[in-house]
Tab-separated table of C-alpha atoms in Angstrom:
chain	number	residue	atom	x	y	z
A	22	UNK	CA	-0.083	0.119	-0.050
A	23	UNK	CA	1.220	3.383	-1.017
A	24	UNK	CA	0.762	7.077	-0.277
A	25	UNK	CA	1.666	9.386	-2.036
A	26	UNK	CA	2.918	12.266	-0.216
A	27	UNK	CA	2.655	15.944	-2.915
A	28	UNK	CA	2.794	19.182	-2.486
A	29	UNK	CA	4.233	23.218	-3.252
A	30	UNK	CA	7.729	23.447	-3.028
A	31	UNK	CA	9.613	23.834	0.507
A	32	UNK	CA	6.361	23.122	2.300
A	33	UNK	CA	8.067	20.313	4.558
A	34	UNK	CA	7.187	17.063	3.069
A	35	UNK	CA	10.517	15.612	3.052
A	36	UNK	CA	10.714	16.864	6.971
A	37	UNK	CA	6.928	14.669	7.108
A	38	UNK	CA	8.348	11.969	5.656
A	39	UNK	CA	11.603	11.668	7.717
A	40	UNK	CA	9.179	12.288	10.652
A	41	UNK	CA	6.452	9.547	10.216
A	42	UNK	CA	8.721	6.989	9.210
A	43	UNK	CA	10.944	7.872	12.038
A	44	UNK	CA	14.346	7.635	9.631
A	45	UNK	CA	16.234	10.657	7.706
A	46	UNK	CA	15.795	8.632	4.268
A	47	UNK	CA	14.945	11.629	2.581
A	48	UNK	CA	17.419	14.779	1.633
A	49	UNK	CA	16.113	18.182	3.433
A	50	UNK	CA	17.685	21.123	2.767
A	51	UNK	CA	16.329	24.286	3.703
A	52	UNK	CA	16.429	25.169	-0.036
A	53	UNK	CA	13.559	25.078	-2.267
A	54	UNK	CA	13.833	21.981	-4.991
A	55	UNK	CA	16.170	19.908	-3.184
A	56	UNK	CA	13.928	16.820	-3.757
A	57	UNK	CA	13.598	16.161	-7.524
A	58	UNK	CA	12.911	11.993	-7.912
A	59	UNK	CA	10.054	10.019	-6.083
A	60	UNK	CA	11.468	8.293	-3.454
A	61	UNK	CA	9.463	5.516	-1.249
A	62	UNK	CA	9.909	4.953	2.242
A	63	UNK	CA	8.485	2.426	4.623
A	64	UNK	CA	5.955	3.553	7.288
A	65	UNK	CA	4.543	1.094	10.061
A	66	UNK	CA	1.590	2.256	12.567
A	67	UNK	CA	-0.419	0.161	14.768
A	68	UNK	CA	0.441	-2.850	13.420
A	69	UNK	CA	0.511	-1.584	9.283
A	70	UNK	CA	3.057	-1.321	7.022
A	71	UNK	CA	2.808	1.268	3.766
A	72	UNK	CA	4.978	2.814	1.594
A	73	UNK	CA	5.198	6.512	1.698
A	74	UNK	CA	6.086	8.158	-1.559
A	75	UNK	CA	8.522	11.262	-1.236
A	76	UNK	CA	7.497	13.527	-4.201
A	77	UNK	CA	9.427	16.524	-5.135
A	78	UNK	CA	7.446	20.135	-5.009
A	79	UNK	CA	5.461	21.022	-8.060
A	80	UNK	CA	5.197	24.539	-9.415
A	81	UNK	CA	2.951	24.397	-12.037
A	82	UNK	CA	4.709	28.251	-12.907
A	83	UNK	CA	7.879	26.957	-13.174
A	84	UNK	CA	9.358	26.665	-17.102
A	85	UNK	CA	12.278	24.828	-15.641
A	86	UNK	CA	12.843	21.515	-18.024
A	87	UNK	CA	13.804	20.139	-13.798
A	88	UNK	CA	10.052	21.569	-12.738
A	89	UNK	CA	8.484	19.507	-15.913
A	90	UNK	CA	10.292	16.422	-14.904
A	91	UNK	CA	9.774	16.874	-11.076
A	92	UNK	CA	5.590	17.533	-12.051
A	93	UNK	CA	5.378	14.129	-14.378
A	94	UNK	CA	7.134	12.202	-11.311
A	95	UNK	CA	5.104	13.951	-8.638
A	96	UNK	CA	1.775	12.731	-10.794
A	97	UNK	CA	3.508	9.313	-11.611
A	98	UNK	CA	3.753	8.592	-7.942
A	99	UNK	CA	-0.254	9.519	-7.435
A	100	UNK	CA	-1.206	7.201	-9.808
A	101	UNK	CA	0.896	4.232	-8.071
A	102	UNK	CA	-0.606	5.011	-4.813
A	103	UNK	CA	-3.640	4.040	-3.086
A	104	UNK	CA	-4.217	7.351	-0.759
A	105	UNK	CA	-2.594	11.239	-1.171
A	106	UNK	CA	-1.338	13.735	1.285
A	107	UNK	CA	-1.703	16.915	0.393
A	108	UNK	CA	1.120	19.246	2.534
A	109	UNK	CA	0.405	22.950	2.943
A	110	UNK	CA	2.241	25.489	4.657
A	111	UNK	CA	0.464	26.645	7.594
A	112	UNK	CA	2.828	30.200	7.462
A	113	UNK	CA	2.040	30.544	3.787
A	114	UNK	CA	-1.660	30.050	3.251
A	115	UNK	CA	-3.128	29.519	0.883
A	116	UNK	CA	-0.941	29.966	-2.428
A	117	UNK	CA	-2.176	29.193	-5.880
A	118	UNK	CA	0.026	26.103	-6.533
A	119	UNK	CA	-1.613	24.472	-3.212
A	120	UNK	CA	-5.240	25.413	-5.433
A	121	UNK	CA	-3.904	23.726	-8.423
A	122	UNK	CA	-2.366	20.594	-6.337
A	123	UNK	CA	-5.755	20.209	-4.757
A	124	UNK	CA	-7.582	20.316	-8.086
A	125	UNK	CA	-5.240	17.497	-9.787
A	126	UNK	CA	-5.951	15.238	-6.774
A	127	UNK	CA	-9.713	16.108	-7.050
A	128	UNK	CA	-9.245	14.843	-10.510
A	129	UNK	CA	-7.289	11.616	-9.228
A	130	UNK	CA	-10.636	10.284	-7.558
A	131	UNK	CA	-7.478	9.514	-4.727
A	132	UNK	CA	-8.798	9.619	-1.346
A	133	UNK	CA	-6.636	12.266	0.526
A	134	UNK	CA	-5.469	13.676	3.716
A	135	UNK	CA	-4.407	17.091	3.937
A	136	UNK	CA	-1.479	17.852	6.372
A	137	UNK	CA	-1.223	21.676	7.580
A	138	UNK	CA	2.619	21.887	8.321
A	139	UNK	CA	4.570	24.001	10.450
A	140	UNK	CA	1.906	24.151	13.464
A	141	UNK	CA	4.787	23.673	16.074
A	142	UNK	CA	2.547	25.195	19.030
A	143	UNK	CA	-1.172	24.942	20.428
A	144	UNK	CA	-1.701	28.619	19.171
A	145	UNK	CA	-1.069	27.877	15.800
A	146	UNK	CA	-4.208	25.303	15.406
A	147	UNK	CA	-6.602	27.672	14.496
A	148	UNK	CA	-4.290	29.188	11.114
A	149	UNK	CA	-5.658	25.857	9.577
A	150	UNK	CA	-9.444	27.041	9.117
A	151	UNK	CA	-8.453	28.485	6.602
A	152	UNK	CA	-7.676	25.353	4.397
A	153	UNK	CA	-10.740	24.021	4.160
A	154	UNK	CA	-11.435	26.256	1.195
A	155	UNK	CA	-9.064	23.597	-0.723
A	156	UNK	CA	-12.137	21.238	-0.493
A	157	UNK	CA	-9.929	18.343	1.020
A	158	UNK	CA	-12.042	17.925	4.081
A	159	UNK	CA	-10.606	18.451	7.548
A	160	UNK	CA	-7.094	19.592	7.468
A	161	UNK	CA	-4.871	17.812	10.103
A	162	UNK	CA	-2.244	20.007	11.884
A	163	UNK	CA	0.860	18.931	12.545
A	164	UNK	CA	4.828	20.009	12.816
A	165	UNK	CA	7.031	18.167	11.353
A	166	UNK	CA	9.775	19.701	13.249
A	167	UNK	CA	8.178	19.275	17.104
A	168	UNK	CA	6.297	15.848	15.786
A	169	UNK	CA	3.026	17.165	16.860
A	170	UNK	CA	-0.180	15.397	15.589
A	171	UNK	CA	1.456	13.265	14.054
A	172	UNK	CA	0.399	10.009	15.528
A	173	UNK	CA	-3.564	12.367	14.182
A	174	UNK	CA	-1.814	11.897	10.751
A	175	UNK	CA	-0.887	8.744	10.790
A	176	UNK	CA	-4.198	7.443	11.906
A	177	UNK	CA	-6.347	8.931	9.367
A	178	UNK	CA	-3.678	7.404	6.744
A	179	UNK	CA	-4.432	4.228	7.950
A	180	UNK	CA	-7.906	4.762	8.018
A	181	UNK	CA	-7.964	5.257	4.409
A	182	UNK	CA	-5.734	2.529	3.216
A	183	UNK	CA	-7.172	-0.800	1.977
A	184	UNK	CA	-5.852	-3.612	3.819
A	185	UNK	CA	-3.106	-5.447	2.378
A	186	UNK	CA	-2.804	-9.127	2.735
A	187	UNK	CA	0.351	-9.693	0.679
A	188	UNK	CA	3.247	-11.737	2.573
A	189	UNK	CA	6.409	-9.880	2.059
A	190	UNK	CA	8.978	-11.487	0.086
A	191	UNK	CA	12.142	-12.607	1.477
A	192	UNK	CA	13.681	-13.786	-1.771
A	193	UNK	CA	14.837	-10.051	-2.905
A	194	UNK	CA	18.133	-9.029	-4.421
A	195	UNK	CA	19.277	-5.262	-2.998
A	196	UNK	CA	21.065	-3.464	-5.717
A	197	UNK	CA	22.481	-0.827	-5.748
A	198	UNK	CA	24.463	1.943	-8.776
A	199	UNK	CA	26.833	3.688	-7.631
A	200	UNK	CA	29.542	6.021	-9.612
A	201	UNK	CA	30.998	9.366	-10.310
A	202	UNK	CA	28.224	11.482	-10.922
A	203	UNK	CA	27.175	11.407	-14.801
A	204	UNK	CA	27.882	8.549	-16.106
A	205	UNK	CA	24.783	7.358	-16.483
A	206	UNK	CA	23.037	5.370	-13.066
A	207	UNK	CA	19.497	6.668	-13.722
A	208	UNK	CA	19.751	6.312	-17.600
A	209	UNK	CA	20.326	2.932	-16.854
A	210	UNK	CA	17.667	2.435	-14.209
A	211	UNK	CA	14.875	3.882	-16.913
A	212	UNK	CA	16.101	1.550	-19.777
A	213	UNK	CA	15.409	-1.564	-16.719
A	214	UNK	CA	11.994	-0.764	-15.935
A	215	UNK	CA	11.364	0.960	-19.542
A	216	UNK	CA	9.605	3.763	-18.552
A	217	UNK	CA	11.651	7.602	-17.182
A	218	UNK	CA	11.056	6.172	-13.652
A	219	UNK	CA	14.140	8.476	-12.388
A	220	UNK	CA	15.056	12.259	-13.900
A	221	UNK	CA	18.082	12.544	-16.163
A	222	UNK	CA	19.417	15.570	-17.275
A	223	UNK	CA	22.718	16.333	-19.232
A	224	UNK	CA	23.380	18.281	-15.690
A	225	UNK	CA	25.395	15.996	-13.126
A	226	UNK	CA	24.361	16.096	-9.848
A	227	UNK	CA	20.670	15.579	-11.578
A	228	UNK	CA	19.787	12.996	-8.841
A	229	UNK	CA	20.225	13.880	-5.203
A	230	UNK	CA	18.705	11.207	-3.255
A	231	UNK	CA	18.546	7.151	-3.066
A	232	UNK	CA	15.705	5.803	-4.775
A	233	UNK	CA	14.510	2.414	-4.501
A	234	UNK	CA	12.333	1.105	-6.953
A	235	UNK	CA	10.914	-2.729	-6.641
A	236	UNK	CA	11.161	-4.178	-9.786
A	237	UNK	CA	10.849	-7.603	-11.153
A	238	UNK	CA	13.699	-9.256	-13.932
A	239	UNK	CA	13.022	-13.088	-15.212
A	240	UNK	CA	10.862	-13.723	-12.093
A	241	UNK	CA	13.022	-12.319	-9.879
A	242	UNK	CA	12.409	-9.971	-7.118
A	243	UNK	CA	14.683	-7.121	-6.983
A	244	UNK	CA	14.935	-3.511	-5.062
A	245	UNK	CA	16.916	-1.022	-7.405
A	246	UNK	CA	18.579	1.505	-5.697
A	247	UNK	CA	19.794	4.486	-7.739
A	248	UNK	CA	21.983	6.682	-5.754
A	249	UNK	CA	23.517	10.312	-6.022
A	250	UNK	CA	26.910	10.829	-7.891
A	251	UNK	CA	29.783	9.838	-5.107
A	252	UNK	CA	32.810	12.287	-5.615
A	253	UNK	CA	36.240	12.985	-4.147
A	254	UNK	CA	35.452	14.355	-0.767
A	255	UNK	CA	37.632	17.049	-1.607
A	256	UNK	CA	35.276	18.485	-4.360
A	257	UNK	CA	32.361	17.893	-2.618
A	258	UNK	CA	31.863	21.821	-1.352
A	259	UNK	CA	27.613	21.780	-1.242
A	260	UNK	CA	25.997	20.566	2.115
A	261	UNK	CA	23.300	19.407	-0.272
A	262	UNK	CA	26.215	16.951	-1.781
A	263	UNK	CA	27.829	16.178	0.844
A	264	UNK	CA	24.287	14.688	2.163
A	265	UNK	CA	23.195	12.933	-0.972
A	266	UNK	CA	27.160	11.194	-1.431
A	267	UNK	CA	25.999	9.985	2.769
A	268	UNK	CA	22.929	8.356	1.644
A	269	UNK	CA	24.994	6.511	-1.419
A	270	UNK	CA	26.926	5.078	0.711
A	271	UNK	CA	24.064	3.461	2.962
A	272	UNK	CA	22.923	2.414	0.080
A	273	UNK	CA	25.432	0.417	-0.253
A	274	UNK	CA	25.449	-0.877	3.760
A	275	UNK	CA	21.811	-2.544	2.970
A	276	UNK	CA	22.459	-3.556	-0.361
A	277	UNK	CA	23.413	-7.455	-2.099
A	278	UNK	CA	24.879	-6.487	-5.192
A	279	UNK	CA	26.837	-3.147	-6.253
A	280	UNK	CA	27.152	-2.103	-9.696
A	281	UNK	CA	29.918	0.591	-9.826
A	282	UNK	CA	28.761	2.169	-13.421
A	283	UNK	CA	32.175	3.920	-15.000
A	284	UNK	CA	31.945	6.142	-17.928
A	285	UNK	CA	33.960	3.785	-21.174
A	286	UNK	CA	35.005	7.171	-22.235
A	287	UNK	CA	37.203	7.588	-19.363
A	288	UNK	CA	38.035	4.195	-18.258
A	289	UNK	CA	38.219	2.475	-14.988
A	290	UNK	CA	39.821	6.108	-13.084
A	291	UNK	CA	41.244	5.815	-9.557
A	292	UNK	CA	37.805	6.856	-8.123
A	293	UNK	CA	35.879	4.466	-9.442
A	294	UNK	CA	38.105	2.264	-7.857
A	295	UNK	CA	37.694	4.018	-4.544
A	296	UNK	CA	33.753	3.504	-4.577
A	297	UNK	CA	34.292	-0.168	-5.984
A	298	UNK	CA	36.427	-0.900	-2.633
A	299	UNK	CA	33.899	1.445	-0.310
A	300	UNK	CA	31.204	-1.279	-1.294
A	301	UNK	CA	33.294	-4.145	-1.065
A	302	UNK	CA	34.207	-3.062	2.604
A	303	UNK	CA	30.653	-2.761	3.328
A	304	UNK	CA	30.017	-6.768	2.147
A	305	UNK	CA	28.511	-6.246	-1.307
A	306	UNK	CA	29.064	-8.210	-4.122
A	307	UNK	CA	30.420	-5.862	-7.043
A	308	UNK	CA	30.976	-5.242	-10.923
A	309	UNK	CA	32.339	-2.076	-12.413
A	310	UNK	CA	29.713	-2.011	-15.796
A	311	UNK	CA	31.343	0.454	-18.210
A	312	UNK	CA	28.793	2.387	-19.381
A	313	UNK	CA	28.945	4.158	-23.477
A	314	UNK	CA	31.240	1.499	-24.155
A	315	UNK	CA	29.698	1.463	-28.178
A	316	UNK	CA	29.481	5.364	-28.424
A	317	UNK	CA	32.948	5.667	-28.597
A	318	UNK	CA	34.107	2.882	-30.581
A	319	UNK	CA	36.485	1.166	-28.276
A	320	UNK	CA	38.053	-2.364	-28.643
A	321	UNK	CA	38.500	-5.476	-27.344
A	322	UNK	CA	42.406	-4.508	-26.677
A	323	UNK	CA	40.765	-1.899	-24.661
A	324	UNK	CA	38.605	-4.059	-22.735
A	325	UNK	CA	41.306	-7.012	-22.052
A	326	UNK	CA	43.399	-3.915	-20.512
A	327	UNK	CA	40.320	-2.581	-18.073
A	328	UNK	CA	40.074	-5.691	-16.957
A	329	UNK	CA	43.669	-6.435	-16.590
A	330	UNK	CA	43.593	-2.940	-14.531
A	331	UNK	CA	40.220	-4.100	-12.587
A	332	UNK	CA	41.714	-7.447	-11.256
A	333	UNK	CA	45.326	-5.940	-10.329
A	334	UNK	CA	43.843	-3.245	-8.184
A	335	UNK	CA	41.013	-4.842	-6.453
A	336	UNK	CA	41.356	-8.190	-4.301
A	337	UNK	CA	37.732	-9.645	-4.886
A	338	UNK	CA	38.522	-9.693	-8.806
A	339	UNK	CA	35.016	-8.089	-9.564
A	340	UNK	CA	33.962	-8.775	-13.332
A	341	UNK	CA	33.905	-5.400	-16.037
A	342	UNK	CA	30.602	-5.410	-17.900
A	343	UNK	CA	29.687	-3.433	-21.004
A	344	UNK	CA	26.815	-2.113	-21.151
A	345	UNK	CA	24.985	1.391	-23.068
A	346	UNK	CA	22.423	2.594	-21.160
A	347	UNK	CA	21.435	5.048	-23.897
A	348	UNK	CA	20.922	2.417	-26.211
A	349	UNK	CA	20.146	-0.683	-24.362
A	350	UNK	CA	22.749	-2.521	-25.909
A	351	UNK	CA	23.981	-5.221	-23.188
A	352	UNK	CA	21.651	-3.837	-19.792
A	353	UNK	CA	19.508	-7.207	-19.616
A	354	UNK	CA	23.273	-8.998	-19.546
A	355	UNK	CA	23.840	-7.047	-16.566
A	356	UNK	CA	21.318	-7.122	-15.042
A	357	UNK	CA	21.404	-11.378	-15.072
A	358	UNK	CA	25.164	-11.054	-13.883
A	359	UNK	CA	23.710	-8.701	-10.890
A	360	UNK	CA	21.151	-11.420	-10.016
A	361	UNK	CA	24.149	-14.757	-10.319
A	362	UNK	CA	26.304	-11.996	-8.002
A	363	UNK	CA	23.141	-12.223	-5.311
A	364	UNK	CA	22.716	-15.740	-5.552
A	365	UNK	CA	26.035	-16.641	-4.792
A	366	UNK	CA	26.150	-14.510	-1.305
A	367	UNK	CA	22.954	-16.788	-0.294
A	368	UNK	CA	24.897	-19.863	-1.626
A	369	UNK	CA	26.335	-22.409	0.078
A	370	UNK	CA	28.736	-25.362	-0.849
A	371	UNK	CA	28.032	-28.908	0.569
A	372	UNK	CA	31.014	-29.507	2.594
A	373	UNK	CA	31.607	-33.191	0.797
A	374	UNK	CA	33.023	-30.690	-2.396
A	375	UNK	CA	34.364	-27.910	-0.558
A	376	UNK	CA	36.975	-31.273	0.926
A	377	UNK	CA	37.377	-32.550	-2.492
A	378	UNK	CA	38.358	-28.661	-3.292
A	379	UNK	CA	40.455	-28.673	-0.596
A	380	UNK	CA	42.502	-32.018	-1.410
A	381	UNK	CA	42.836	-31.133	-4.752
A	382	UNK	CA	44.305	-27.164	-3.586
A	383	UNK	CA	46.840	-28.651	-1.550
A	384	UNK	CA	48.023	-31.549	-4.569
A	385	UNK	CA	48.082	-28.464	-6.843
A	386	UNK	CA	49.977	-26.285	-4.329
A	387	UNK	CA	51.886	-27.749	-1.213
A	388	UNK	CA	51.257	-25.946	2.009
A	389	UNK	CA	54.151	-23.958	3.743
A	390	UNK	CA	56.775	-25.825	5.999
A	391	UNK	CA	58.409	-23.870	9.189
A	392	UNK	CA	61.436	-25.496	10.459
A	393	UNK	CA	60.566	-28.575	9.405
A	394	UNK	CA	56.835	-29.163	10.223
A	395	UNK	CA	54.458	-28.702	7.139
A	396	UNK	CA	51.028	-26.771	7.574
A	397	UNK	CA	48.044	-29.460	6.886
A	398	UNK	CA	44.736	-28.260	5.674
A	399	UNK	CA	42.322	-30.620	7.299
A	400	UNK	CA	38.406	-30.016	6.659
A	401	UNK	CA	36.568	-27.292	5.097
A	402	UNK	CA	33.028	-26.331	5.093
A	403	UNK	CA	30.737	-22.810	5.154
A	404	UNK	CA	29.465	-21.652	8.201
A	405	UNK	CA	28.159	-18.922	6.622
A	406	UNK	CA	26.481	-16.425	4.159
A	407	UNK	CA	25.611	-12.470	2.833
A	408	UNK	CA	28.918	-12.730	2.453
A	409	UNK	CA	30.053	-16.317	2.178
A	410	UNK	CA	32.249	-17.276	4.997
A	411	UNK	CA	34.329	-20.743	5.654
A	412	UNK	CA	36.072	-22.664	7.915
A	413	UNK	CA	39.452	-24.754	7.721
A	414	UNK	CA	40.683	-26.565	10.217
A	415	UNK	CA	44.219	-26.631	10.309
A	416	UNK	CA	47.053	-28.372	12.560
A	417	UNK	CA	48.991	-24.819	13.027
A	418	UNK	CA	47.234	-20.963	12.461
A	419	UNK	CA	51.150	-19.824	12.830
A	420	UNK	CA	51.900	-21.772	9.510
A	421	UNK	CA	49.535	-20.187	7.269
A	422	UNK	CA	51.479	-17.755	5.433
A	423	UNK	CA	49.451	-14.967	3.183
A	424	UNK	CA	50.582	-16.042	0.121
A	425	UNK	CA	49.011	-19.494	0.804
A	426	UNK	CA	45.814	-17.674	2.208
A	427	UNK	CA	45.458	-15.882	-1.209
A	428	UNK	CA	46.155	-18.952	-3.352
A	429	UNK	CA	43.100	-20.569	-1.066
A	430	UNK	CA	41.263	-17.929	-1.820
A	431	UNK	CA	41.755	-17.372	-5.163
A	432	UNK	CA	41.684	-21.549	-6.165
A	433	UNK	CA	38.237	-21.126	-4.671
A	434	UNK	CA	37.301	-18.107	-6.386
A	435	UNK	CA	37.757	-19.549	-9.800
A	436	UNK	CA	36.119	-23.025	-9.054
A	437	UNK	CA	33.192	-21.524	-7.805
A	438	UNK	CA	32.391	-18.031	-9.460
A	439	UNK	CA	33.032	-16.039	-6.173
A	440	UNK	CA	34.323	-12.776	-8.667
A	441	UNK	CA	33.522	-9.697	-6.929
A	442	UNK	CA	32.093	-11.380	-4.313
A	443	UNK	CA	33.525	-10.795	-0.372
A	444	UNK	CA	34.834	-14.338	1.104
A	445	UNK	CA	35.694	-14.927	4.763
A	446	UNK	CA	37.890	-17.734	5.490
A	447	UNK	CA	38.608	-18.767	8.916
A	448	UNK	CA	41.684	-20.524	10.031
A	449	UNK	CA	40.713	-22.966	12.752
A	450	UNK	CA	43.697	-24.380	14.257
A	451	UNK	CA	42.350	-27.915	15.086
A	452	UNK	CA	42.113	-28.002	19.349
A	453	UNK	CA	41.605	-24.987	19.660
A	454	UNK	CA	38.146	-24.147	18.149
A	455	UNK	CA	34.645	-23.666	20.166
A	456	UNK	CA	31.183	-24.822	18.753
A	457	UNK	CA	28.615	-22.201	18.720
A	458	UNK	CA	24.992	-22.413	19.047
A	459	UNK	CA	23.421	-24.185	15.858
A	460	UNK	CA	26.573	-26.534	15.114
A	461	UNK	CA	28.508	-23.456	13.174
A	462	UNK	CA	31.944	-23.688	13.934
A	463	UNK	CA	33.278	-20.249	14.473
A	464	UNK	CA	36.925	-18.621	15.665
A	465	UNK	CA	38.822	-15.610	14.787
A	466	UNK	CA	38.994	-14.194	11.449
A	467	UNK	CA	43.006	-15.042	10.492
A	468	UNK	CA	43.680	-13.650	13.582
A	469	UNK	CA	46.404	-15.417	15.462
A	470	UNK	CA	48.304	-16.213	12.341
A	471	UNK	CA	52.140	-15.049	12.613
A	472	UNK	CA	52.688	-11.063	12.273
A	473	UNK	CA	54.914	-11.612	9.609
A	474	UNK	CA	52.469	-13.275	7.343
A	475	UNK	CA	49.687	-11.420	7.981
A	476	UNK	CA	48.164	-8.227	9.747
A	477	UNK	CA	46.467	-8.855	12.638
A	478	UNK	CA	43.526	-7.558	11.584
A	479	UNK	CA	43.348	-8.724	7.786
A	480	UNK	CA	41.009	-10.131	6.072
A	481	UNK	CA	40.796	-12.407	3.421
A	482	UNK	CA	38.808	-11.146	0.720
A	483	UNK	CA	38.305	-7.581	1.896
A	484	UNK	CA	42.452	-6.463	1.741
A	485	UNK	CA	42.362	-4.037	-1.374
A	486	UNK	CA	45.701	-2.905	-2.519
A	487	UNK	CA	46.351	-0.110	-4.262
A	488	UNK	CA	48.901	0.944	-6.848
A	489	UNK	CA	49.304	3.463	-9.523
A	490	UNK	CA	50.334	2.301	-13.450
A	491	UNK	CA	53.900	3.102	-12.231
A	492	UNK	CA	53.744	0.439	-8.930
A	493	UNK	CA	53.762	3.357	-6.362
A	494	UNK	CA	51.426	2.564	-3.629
A	495	UNK	CA	48.806	5.315	-3.408
A	496	UNK	CA	46.277	3.943	-0.369
A	497	UNK	CA	46.982	7.123	1.225
A	498	UNK	CA	45.790	9.467	-1.221
A	499	UNK	CA	43.030	11.004	-1.172
A	500	UNK	CA	43.539	13.534	-3.748
A	501	UNK	CA	42.472	11.586	-6.556
A	502	UNK	CA	41.294	13.199	-10.056
A	503	UNK	CA	38.250	11.707	-11.557
């Protein structure tokens, strides 16, 4: 069930959405016109769950092309909702834009709740009386800033919402699109959905919120998260851009798969690699997508070079895919690869199969020996998922070397198609481990391995090495060009 939150610019729609959902999902700023695309945020009240669709302010007199796109997005939200909430500003009184919105809602035939915002004290409540003139029924006095009247507003919304008996589906892949500004993330989303679901403009930074879009592809349910472009911190000057970048990072935290969208014109840049590293550190399965590939006439040799760069720079060895969001070339294949990555995050490998793999691995390359005693890999099992986590029982953790641990990890990736998927491997010394409730065999992640072979807190699969073309380590350099 969905509620479309609509109104004139700067009446406090996003602030009200954040207050009702008790989140900070919607970007709020004193400047008008910050919200552009429609953003869906889950809300719960008295056991009822529904979705609030935050929309951009609708000004019918503004001739700017972006304003026209905002109006289209708000109208699409109304068409998709079962209830509408018209938000007005008590301090400004009735404005022509409010009357135009009320007329639009009357034609939509939706039940409407009129929320009079910025009623910050009981003395302000009488000012709601003039809004009866909009013909939207009894106004509800509310303050997004103070929280006054929000319970009454939620009661009214849940009364008007029809009953929803649909059970939640847990088998959903959450897919985050991240990347630098203006590389084509929103265009790619629109290609998948087959409609202008998010606003696309040649102006960098058009997307300012993270937009969650439920979607079904070849029978699989997904939630696509379109994010704002992420620039290096030295270039983030506006407070609005700071908060949108922060939301992009939070979108990665709650995603299963991250697609790092790059421009084929620039190739995979140092900033693209940084963004991919961020996704991997948050435990996301990751792939890089070179967008606009066919627009710049790049060759197979160029692609081989870019793939080699990603493999050399990133420990998880993510795949490098090509697509053209503008023409639609390969966009379905990118989505198929994303679903495969999501399945690899949740899949389990049978224990007998893992132990056959372990035997073959030790036959291919003997484990290292120290002071006449050789490392033995005795037993292997998968003990977790999201991301996949494995335990290998060994005779001595002190004999596990960095090189051999990475050799095992890379063989594991190659055997089971785990390129781009975070992998955690625990090396447990025989006789020192304990069984956790439920029977999972757990131990410290690589801790206890000798200091000369591993850093104490290193996790296999999360360690990323940064070198430039000359082999110079630039891991501490935050001042990278885009």
